[in-house]
Tab-separated table of C-alpha atoms in Angstrom:
chain	number	residue	atom	x	y	z
A	132	MET	CA	-8.445	-37.154	23.998
A	133	LYS	CA	-6.804	-37.286	20.580
A	134	ARG	CA	-9.603	-35.066	19.299
A	135	LEU	CA	-8.520	-32.404	21.757
A	136	ILE	CA	-4.769	-32.766	21.411
A	137	LEU	CA	-4.549	-32.583	17.625
A	138	PRO	CA	-6.379	-29.252	17.278
A	139	ALA	CA	-4.316	-27.859	20.164
A	140	ILE	CA	-1.053	-28.880	18.465
A	141	SER	CA	-2.296	-27.474	15.158
A	142	LEU	CA	-3.113	-24.188	16.855
A	143	LEU	CA	0.339	-24.024	18.421
A	144	LEU	CA	2.014	-24.794	15.082
A	145	LEU	CA	-0.080	-22.115	13.389
A	146	SER	CA	1.089	-19.675	16.036
A	147	CYS	CA	4.676	-20.415	15.036
A	148	GLY	CA	4.068	-19.014	11.535
A	149	SER	CA	6.265	-16.067	10.676
A	150	ASN	CA	4.187	-13.064	11.608
A	151	PRO	CA	6.068	-11.210	14.346
A	152	LEU	CA	3.535	-8.456	14.890
A	153	PHE	CA	5.033	-7.291	18.170
A	154	LEU	CA	8.556	-7.194	16.756
A	155	ARG	CA	7.261	-4.872	14.047
A	156	LEU	CA	5.374	-2.774	16.596
A	157	GLY	CA	8.508	-2.401	18.708
A	158	SER	CA	10.876	-1.545	15.881
A	159	ASP	CA	12.004	1.762	14.473
A	160	TYR	CA	11.453	1.668	10.722
A	161	TYR	CA	13.151	5.003	10.075
A	162	PRO	CA	15.927	5.438	12.654
A	163	VAL	CA	17.011	8.961	11.779
A	164	ALA	CA	17.332	10.134	15.379
A	165	SER	CA	20.843	8.739	15.936
A	166	ILE	CA	23.707	10.994	14.933
A	167	GLY	CA	26.396	9.079	13.091
A	168	SER	CA	24.101	6.507	11.522
A	169	ILE	CA	25.349	5.643	8.048
A	170	TRP	CA	23.539	3.842	5.244
A	171	GLU	CA	25.573	2.834	2.208
A	172	TYR	CA	23.552	2.002	-0.877
A	173	GLN	CA	24.633	0.370	-4.095
A	174	VAL	CA	23.235	1.981	-7.211
A	175	GLN	CA	22.116	-0.412	-9.902
A	176	GLY	CA	24.428	0.091	-12.858
A	177	GLY	CA	27.356	1.233	-10.748
A	178	GLY	CA	28.263	3.592	-7.967
A	179	SER	CA	27.131	4.050	-4.441
A	180	VAL	CA	25.250	6.530	-2.307
A	181	ILE	CA	26.072	7.221	1.317
A	182	VAL	CA	23.500	8.744	3.634
A	183	GLU	CA	24.568	9.914	7.069
A	184	VAL	CA	22.853	11.555	10.031
A	185	ILE	CA	25.332	14.366	10.571
A	186	ASP	CA	23.826	16.492	13.320
A	187	GLN	CA	20.841	17.958	15.064
A	188	THR	CA	19.778	21.381	13.911
A	189	VAL	CA	16.825	23.767	13.734
A	190	MET	CA	14.813	24.068	10.563
A	191	GLY	CA	11.497	25.860	10.241
A	192	ASP	CA	11.603	26.691	13.970
A	193	ARG	CA	11.771	23.033	14.909
A	194	SER	CA	14.587	20.868	16.199
A	195	CYS	CA	15.368	18.093	13.767
A	196	TYR	CA	18.010	15.702	12.476
A	197	ARG	CA	19.970	16.566	9.342
A	198	LEU	CA	20.890	13.854	6.881
A	199	GLN	CA	23.537	14.310	4.232
A	200	SER	CA	23.647	12.509	0.930
A	201	GLY	CA	26.361	13.774	-1.376
A	202	ALA	CA	26.022	17.563	-1.468
A	203	GLY	CA	22.344	17.476	-0.480
A	204	TYR	CA	20.695	17.668	2.887
A	205	SER	CA	17.342	16.485	4.162
A	206	TYR	CA	15.690	17.202	7.485
A	207	TRP	CA	13.655	14.760	9.567
A	208	ILE	CA	11.783	14.568	12.857
A	209	ASN	CA	10.772	11.180	14.186
A	210	SER	CA	8.706	11.665	17.323
A	211	GLU	CA	5.204	11.560	18.782
A	212	GLY	CA	4.198	8.658	16.586
A	213	SER	CA	4.997	10.207	13.241
A	214	LEU	CA	7.871	10.821	10.862
A	215	GLU	CA	8.020	14.337	9.467
A	216	HIS	CA	10.081	15.621	6.552
A	217	TYR	CA	10.968	19.213	5.751
A	218	GLU	CA	9.782	19.852	2.234
A	219	ASP	CA	11.885	22.434	0.410
A	220	HIS	CA	10.548	22.907	-3.102
A	221	THR	CA	12.068	25.269	-5.607
A	222	VAL	CA	11.409	26.083	-9.259
A	223	LEU	CA	14.182	27.004	-11.673
A	224	PHE	CA	13.394	30.270	-13.470
A	225	ASN	CA	15.824	32.454	-15.419
A	226	GLY	CA	18.764	30.704	-13.782
A	227	TYR	CA	17.469	31.214	-10.241
A	228	GLU	CA	16.067	28.606	-7.878
A	229	VAL	CA	12.872	30.249	-6.702
A	230	PRO	CA	11.580	28.869	-3.370
A	231	VAL	CA	7.898	27.990	-3.713
A	232	TYR	CA	7.089	25.737	-0.741
A	233	GLN	CA	8.856	25.140	2.556
A	234	ALA	CA	7.081	23.301	5.366
A	235	TRP	CA	7.198	20.368	7.728
A	236	VAL	CA	4.975	17.631	6.348
A	237	THR	CA	4.064	14.304	7.926
A	238	TYR	CA	5.762	11.603	5.902
A	239	LEU	CA	4.475	8.541	7.769
A	240	ASP	CA	2.329	7.856	10.795
A	241	TRP	CA	3.471	5.049	13.091
A	242	PRO	CA	2.775	2.217	13.404
A	243	LEU	CA	2.566	1.132	9.792
A	244	ALA	CA	-0.009	-1.437	8.753
A	245	VAL	CA	-0.686	-3.133	5.452
A	246	GLY	CA	-3.281	-1.209	3.487
A	247	SER	CA	-2.777	2.072	5.296
A	248	SER	CA	-2.194	5.168	3.212
A	249	PHE	CA	-1.050	8.731	3.732
A	250	ALA	CA	-1.644	11.721	1.486
A	251	ASP	CA	-0.033	15.137	1.654
A	252	SER	CA	-0.575	18.020	-0.690
A	253	ALA	CA	0.094	21.694	-1.148
A	254	SER	CA	-1.020	24.366	-3.568
A	255	THR	CA	0.910	27.602	-3.495
A	256	PHE	CA	2.485	30.299	-5.616
A	257	SER	CA	5.437	32.643	-5.547
A	258	VAL	CA	6.273	35.840	-7.416
A	259	SER	CA	9.768	36.212	-8.835
A	260	GLN	CA	10.995	38.942	-11.175
A	261	GLY	CA	7.387	40.050	-11.602
A	262	VAL	CA	6.248	36.621	-12.729
A	263	THR	CA	3.856	34.378	-10.824
A	264	ILE	CA	4.985	30.797	-10.377
A	265	SER	CA	2.296	28.392	-9.190
A	266	HIS	CA	3.172	25.099	-7.546
A	267	VAL	CA	0.860	22.166	-6.902
A	268	TRP	CA	2.269	19.133	-5.121
A	269	GLU	CA	0.804	15.858	-3.896
A	270	ARG	CA	2.381	12.774	-2.374
A	271	ILE	CA	0.442	9.573	-1.758
A	272	THR	CA	2.082	6.765	0.170
A	273	SER	CA	0.461	3.406	0.769
A	274	VAL	CA	1.713	0.335	2.595
A	275	ALA	CA	1.464	-2.448	0.038
A	276	GLU	CA	2.719	-5.523	1.896
A	277	ILE	CA	5.110	-7.034	4.401
A	278	GLY	CA	7.982	-8.887	2.830
A	279	THR	CA	11.690	-9.455	2.410
A	280	ALA	CA	13.966	-7.028	0.598
A	281	ALA	CA	17.750	-6.807	0.234
A	282	GLY	CA	18.068	-9.731	2.640
A	283	TYR	CA	16.034	-8.091	5.399
A	284	THR	CA	12.826	-9.675	6.665
A	285	ASP	CA	9.654	-8.067	7.994
A	286	CYS	CA	10.027	-5.084	5.691
A	287	TYR	CA	7.120	-2.789	4.963
A	288	HIS	CA	6.813	-2.130	1.250
A	289	LEU	CA	5.680	1.428	0.558
A	290	ALA	CA	4.316	2.436	-2.821
A	291	GLN	CA	4.686	6.161	-3.291
A	292	THR	CA	3.508	8.513	-6.013
A	293	GLU	CA	4.598	12.149	-6.000
A	294	THR	CA	3.021	14.560	-8.457
A	295	THR	CA	4.255	18.095	-9.031
A	296	ILE	CA	2.709	20.683	-11.344
A	297	ASP	CA	4.789	23.854	-11.790
A	298	TRP	CA	3.551	26.691	-13.935
A	299	ILE	CA	5.602	29.778	-14.692
A	300	GLN	CA	2.787	32.097	-15.728
A	301	THR	CA	4.387	34.086	-18.511
A	302	GLY	CA	4.687	33.770	-22.252
A	303	GLY	CA	6.459	30.694	-23.542
A	304	PHE	CA	5.765	28.547	-20.501
A	305	SER	CA	3.044	26.001	-19.884
A	306	PRO	CA	2.243	23.874	-16.819
A	307	GLU	CA	4.905	21.248	-16.320
A	308	THR	CA	3.783	18.036	-14.659
A	309	THR	CA	6.258	15.648	-13.051
A	310	ILE	CA	5.159	12.284	-11.658
A	311	VAL	CA	7.637	10.229	-9.665
A	312	VAL	CA	6.749	6.677	-8.642
A	313	ARG	CA	8.811	5.001	-5.942
A	314	ASP	CA	8.791	1.641	-4.237
A	315	ILE	CA	10.473	1.771	-0.846
A	316	TRP	CA	11.153	-1.066	1.554
A	317	LEU	CA	11.734	-0.250	5.226
A	318	ALA	CA	13.345	-2.818	7.509
A	319	PRO	CA	12.920	-2.945	11.295
A	320	ASP	CA	15.576	-0.930	13.159
A	321	VAL	CA	17.449	-0.333	9.887
A	322	GLY	CA	15.317	1.969	7.770
A	323	MET	CA	15.256	2.072	4.001
A	324	VAL	CA	16.902	-1.016	2.537
A	325	LEU	CA	15.647	-0.751	-1.039
A	326	LYS	CA	14.314	2.062	-3.188
A	327	ALA	CA	13.220	1.518	-6.749
A	328	THR	CA	12.165	4.168	-9.237
A	329	PRO	CA	11.819	3.789	-13.004
A	330	ASP	CA	15.285	5.375	-13.304
A	331	SER	CA	17.253	3.788	-10.482
A	332	VAL	CA	17.451	1.099	-7.843
A	333	LEU	CA	19.233	1.659	-4.533
A	334	THR	CA	20.055	-1.406	-2.451
A	335	LEU	CA	21.423	-1.201	1.067
A	336	GLN	CA	24.948	-2.578	1.325
A	337	SER	CA	25.713	-1.696	4.917
A	338	TYR	CA	24.170	0.061	7.852
A	339	THR	CA	26.039	1.422	10.840
A	340	PRO	CA	23.829	2.612	13.713
A	341	GLY	CA	24.730	5.914	15.308
A	342	TYR	CA	24.601	6.872	18.942
B	222	MET	CA	-3.066	-28.752	34.864
B	223	ILE	CA	-5.215	-27.321	37.662
B	224	PRO	CA	-8.235	-26.805	35.366
B	225	ALA	CA	-7.857	-30.418	34.185
B	226	ALA	CA	-7.671	-31.652	37.780
B	227	ALA	CA	-10.730	-29.601	38.670
B	228	LEU	CA	-12.589	-31.113	35.747
B	229	CYS	CA	-11.625	-34.632	36.883
B	230	ILE	CA	-12.831	-33.913	40.407
B	231	ALA	CA	-16.025	-32.481	38.963
B	232	LEU	CA	-16.658	-35.560	36.828
B	233	LEU	CA	-15.870	-37.994	39.655
B	234	GLY	CA	-17.806	-36.289	42.406
B	235	GLY	CA	-20.622	-34.579	40.585
B	236	LEU	CA	-20.617	-31.012	39.373
B	237	PRO	CA	-19.188	-28.646	42.005
B	238	PRO	CA	-20.442	-25.091	42.414
B	239	LEU	CA	-20.052	-22.919	39.355
B	240	GLU	CA	-19.093	-19.272	39.570
B	241	ALA	CA	-19.505	-16.660	36.825
B	242	GLY	CA	-17.457	-13.504	36.840
B	243	VAL	CA	-16.858	-10.318	34.922
B	244	SER	CA	-13.789	-8.146	35.273
B	245	VAL	CA	-12.562	-4.935	33.728
B	246	GLY	CA	-9.492	-2.792	34.166
B	247	PRO	CA	-6.833	-0.694	32.514
B	248	VAL	CA	-3.840	-2.400	30.933
B	249	PHE	CA	-0.446	-0.831	30.387
B	250	PRO	CA	1.891	-2.083	27.667
B	251	VAL	CA	5.423	-2.756	28.887
B	252	GLY	CA	8.317	-2.619	26.446
B	253	ASP	CA	8.952	-1.350	22.938
B	254	TRP	CA	5.864	-2.947	21.435
B	255	GLY	CA	3.785	-0.278	23.164
B	256	GLN	CA	5.851	2.680	21.952
B	257	TYR	CA	3.030	3.984	19.749
B	258	LEU	CA	0.156	2.793	21.943
B	259	ASP	CA	-1.744	4.302	24.817
B	260	THR	CA	-3.104	2.650	27.952
B	261	GLY	CA	-5.618	-0.010	27.024
B	262	VAL	CA	-8.697	-1.488	28.601
B	263	GLU	CA	-9.487	-5.122	29.223
B	264	ALA	CA	-12.786	-6.909	29.789
B	265	ARG	CA	-12.990	-10.563	30.780
B	266	VAL	CA	-15.806	-13.014	31.383
B	267	SER	CA	-15.121	-16.247	33.217
B	268	LEU	CA	-16.810	-19.438	34.306
B	269	GLN	CA	-15.044	-21.255	37.111
B	270	LEU	CA	-15.782	-24.462	38.945
B	271	VAL	CA	-15.116	-24.513	42.681
B	272	PRO	CA	-14.065	-28.150	43.257
B	273	LEU	CA	-12.360	-27.361	46.569
B	274	ARG	CA	-13.145	-24.459	48.881
B	275	ARG	CA	-9.856	-22.757	48.141
B	276	VAL	CA	-9.534	-23.637	44.469
B	277	ARG	CA	-11.343	-22.376	41.416
B	278	ALA	CA	-10.668	-23.434	37.874
B	279	GLY	CA	-12.339	-22.883	34.564
B	280	LEU	CA	-12.359	-20.946	31.343
B	281	ALA	CA	-12.239	-17.277	30.530
B	282	PHE	CA	-12.400	-15.052	27.506
B	283	SER	CA	-10.901	-11.603	27.465
B	284	MET	CA	-10.622	-8.696	25.077
B	285	ASP	CA	-7.935	-6.016	25.311
B	286	ILE	CA	-8.002	-2.856	23.247
B	287	TYR	CA	-5.098	-0.407	23.070
B	288	GLY	CA	-5.493	2.964	21.389
B	289	ASP	CA	-2.993	5.209	19.655
B	290	GLY	CA	-0.475	7.003	21.852
B	291	GLY	CA	0.343	9.629	19.233
B	292	ARG	CA	-1.610	11.618	16.707
B	293	GLY	CA	-2.711	8.679	14.599
B	294	ASP	CA	-5.597	6.268	14.753
B	295	ALA	CA	-3.838	2.983	15.471
B	296	SER	CA	-5.300	0.308	17.701
B	297	VAL	CA	-4.292	-3.160	18.815
B	298	THR	CA	-7.004	-5.657	19.713
B	299	MET	CA	-6.282	-8.888	21.573
B	300	LEU	CA	-8.788	-11.688	22.029
B	301	SER	CA	-7.769	-14.389	24.501
B	302	PRO	CA	-9.545	-17.629	25.275
B	303	GLU	CA	-7.795	-19.197	28.239
B	304	ALA	CA	-7.861	-21.750	31.023
B	305	THR	CA	-7.777	-20.159	34.444
B	306	ALA	CA	-7.088	-21.293	37.973
B	307	SER	CA	-7.075	-19.485	41.275
B	308	PHE	CA	-6.246	-20.252	44.863
B	309	PHE	CA	-7.580	-18.314	47.852
B	310	LEU	CA	-6.451	-18.467	51.464
B	311	ARG	CA	-9.683	-17.535	53.258
B	312	PRO	CA	-12.592	-18.496	51.008
B	313	GLY	CA	-15.866	-16.997	52.110
B	314	ALA	CA	-14.219	-14.312	54.245
B	315	ARG	CA	-16.239	-11.109	54.209
B	316	VAL	CA	-13.493	-8.540	53.832
B	317	PHE	CA	-10.143	-10.164	53.231
B	318	ASN	CA	-9.637	-13.262	51.161
B	319	PRO	CA	-6.238	-12.978	49.499
B	320	GLY	CA	-5.334	-15.231	46.644
B	321	LEU	CA	-3.571	-15.769	43.381
B	322	GLU	CA	-4.994	-16.185	39.902
B	323	ALA	CA	-3.318	-17.423	36.751
B	324	GLY	CA	-4.340	-18.112	33.195
B	325	PHE	CA	-2.854	-19.676	30.115
B	326	GLY	CA	-4.282	-19.661	26.628
B	327	MET	CA	-3.936	-18.307	23.153
B	328	THR	CA	-4.177	-14.695	22.078
B	329	ARG	CA	-5.250	-13.385	18.720
B	330	SER	CA	-3.628	-9.987	18.150
B	331	ARG	CA	-4.530	-7.556	15.432
B	332	LEU	CA	-3.131	-4.151	14.522
B	333	GLU	CA	-5.158	-1.528	12.694
B	334	SER	CA	-3.624	1.742	11.637
B	335	GLY	CA	-4.194	4.401	9.019
B	336	GLY	CA	-7.074	2.528	7.433
B	337	GLY	CA	-5.073	-0.684	7.074
B	338	ASP	CA	-4.486	-3.738	9.184
B	339	ASP	CA	-1.591	-6.133	9.594
B	340	PRO	CA	-2.228	-9.877	9.403
B	341	ALA	CA	-3.561	-11.129	12.736
B	342	THR	CA	-1.418	-13.483	14.753
B	343	TRP	CA	-2.214	-16.256	17.258
B	344	ASP	CA	0.314	-16.707	20.040
B	345	PRO	CA	0.442	-18.482	23.406
B	346	SER	CA	-0.219	-16.158	26.315
B	347	TRP	CA	-0.187	-16.202	30.093
B	348	ARG	CA	-1.118	-14.021	33.021
B	349	ALA	CA	-0.733	-14.201	36.762
B	350	GLY	CA	-1.344	-11.937	39.708
B	351	PRO	CA	-2.632	-11.508	43.237
B	352	ARG	CA	-6.268	-10.880	44.202
B	353	TRP	CA	-8.024	-9.414	47.169
B	354	ASP	CA	-11.405	-11.083	47.209
B	355	PHE	CA	-14.251	-9.845	49.416
B	356	SER	CA	-17.999	-10.082	49.859
B	357	ALA	CA	-20.002	-7.549	47.878
B	358	GLY	CA	-23.340	-8.510	49.457
B	359	ASN	CA	-26.370	-10.397	48.096
B	360	GLY	CA	-24.211	-13.379	47.214
B	361	TYR	CA	-21.842	-11.405	45.020
B	362	ARG	CA	-18.081	-11.442	45.463
B	363	GLY	CA	-15.856	-8.602	44.508
B	364	ALA	CA	-12.126	-8.692	43.865
B	365	VAL	CA	-9.368	-6.267	43.068
B	366	GLY	CA	-5.838	-7.079	42.003
B	367	PHE	CA	-3.346	-6.828	39.235
B	368	ASP	CA	-1.906	-9.088	36.570
B	369	PHE	CA	1.414	-9.451	34.895
B	370	ARG	CA	0.834	-10.878	31.469
B	371	GLY	CA	2.662	-11.766	28.338
B	372	VAL	CA	1.959	-12.813	24.791
B	373	LEU	CA	4.741	-15.203	23.793
B	374	ALA	CA	5.015	-14.053	20.202
B	375	GLU	CA	7.688	-14.669	17.609
B	376	GLY	CA	10.593	-12.243	17.690
B	377	SER	CA	9.379	-10.228	20.629
B	378	SER	CA	6.929	-10.909	23.436
B	379	ALA	CA	4.211	-8.430	24.320
B	380	ASP	CA	4.283	-7.901	28.068
B	381	SER	CA	1.816	-5.799	29.962
B	382	PHE	CA	0.580	-4.925	33.409
B	383	GLY	CA	-3.099	-4.656	34.218
B	384	LEU	CA	-5.352	-3.718	37.091
B	385	VAL	CA	-8.296	-6.018	37.703
B	386	PHE	CA	-11.708	-5.169	39.164
B	387	ARG	CA	-13.975	-8.196	39.260
B	388	ILE	CA	-17.484	-9.058	40.340
B	389	SER	CA	-18.611	-12.676	40.501
B	390	LYS	CA	-21.504	-14.795	41.702
B	391	GLU	CA	-22.153	-18.463	42.228
B	392	VAL	CA	-24.620	-19.423	39.519
B	393	ALA	CA	-24.999	-23.170	40.096
B	394	ARG	CA	-24.461	-25.484	43.032
C-alpha cells in the first residue's frame, strides 16, 4: 500500500508547484481596453512616466484605444486573440517630419507561450520635396521566459529587437540604421511592469485599472 | 472510493465482468481560461469492472485538445488518467438505462502557441455527469450524456462542459 501512496502524494505535491497555466491563459497581459487605466512608471536615474488610456477613437479606419504618455499618443486594439499597434513612422528631412509608414500591425498574438516569436516588417518609400526617402523596418519579438519582475509574478518576458533603415536618397545622405533592443515584462491583468533598453529602465510604481 | 471497493469485491469474489468503452465528444471551455480557445474535442478509453449489476468502476484515460479561437495557432492539450465509477438505475435495459458517471484523476495540461510552449502542469481533475445508456445491438452498449469537469489548478481552475457519446462492450466475464 505504501508503494502506492507515496507516488500518489509525490504527484500531488508536484502538482502544487508554481505553474498556474490556466491563470495565465485567463489573464489580460495588455489591458489597454479600459478607459481611465493609468500606469505610473519610475525612470531609473530619476523622473517618472505616466501612461493613460484616455479614450476610444478611430485611427486608420478602425476603432481603437488611445494611450497618452507625455505629449505622445499611441493607438492599440486588443481583440480577436491579438494585440495590434498603429505604427506611425516618420523621417526628419529638411526640418519636416515626412510620414513614411502608417499601418495597423499585429504586436502580439494571444495566448503567449515561452519560445513563441512574432516578426513584423515593412519596406516602403516616400517622396518629399522631390527626394525619395526609403524606409525599411523590422520588429522581432520573442517570449523568453516566465518570471517575476517589479514584484509581479507570472510575467512573460519579451525580448524585442526593432531595426530601422532610413535612406534619404540625395547627396550628402547615406542609409541610417537604428537598432533598438528592449526587454519587456508583462504581468497578468496589469500589463507592462518593466521595460529595459540600453538607455533606460522603466519600472511600474502603480497601476490603476480603468472602467 | 468506489473503484477501490469494486477492486476489493473483485479480489474477494473472483473477477467480475469487464467492460471496455470508447467515448468521444465536443468540450466547451467555461471561464476566462478559454478566452483565446475554441471548442475542443475529447476522446476517452475506459476499462470498467462490473462488480454489481448497477455499479461499474475502473480506469480511464482521456485526451482533450482545444484549438485557437482567434487568428493564431494556439492549442491546449490535456491528458487525464483517472479512476471512474458509474451507477445505473436499469442495467441491461434496451432503450433507457439512466445513470451517473464520475471520475477523478490527474490532468497534464500543455499550451502551445506561436511556435513555443509553456511548461506543462499536472493538476488534480474531476468530472461528473448523467448518462443515458442503451443497447446498441450485438452485445454493444451505447450511451449519451454530458459532463461537467474541472482541472483544480493553481490560481485558477479550468472548468469545462462536454458532451459524451460512448460505445462499450463486455470483453471478459
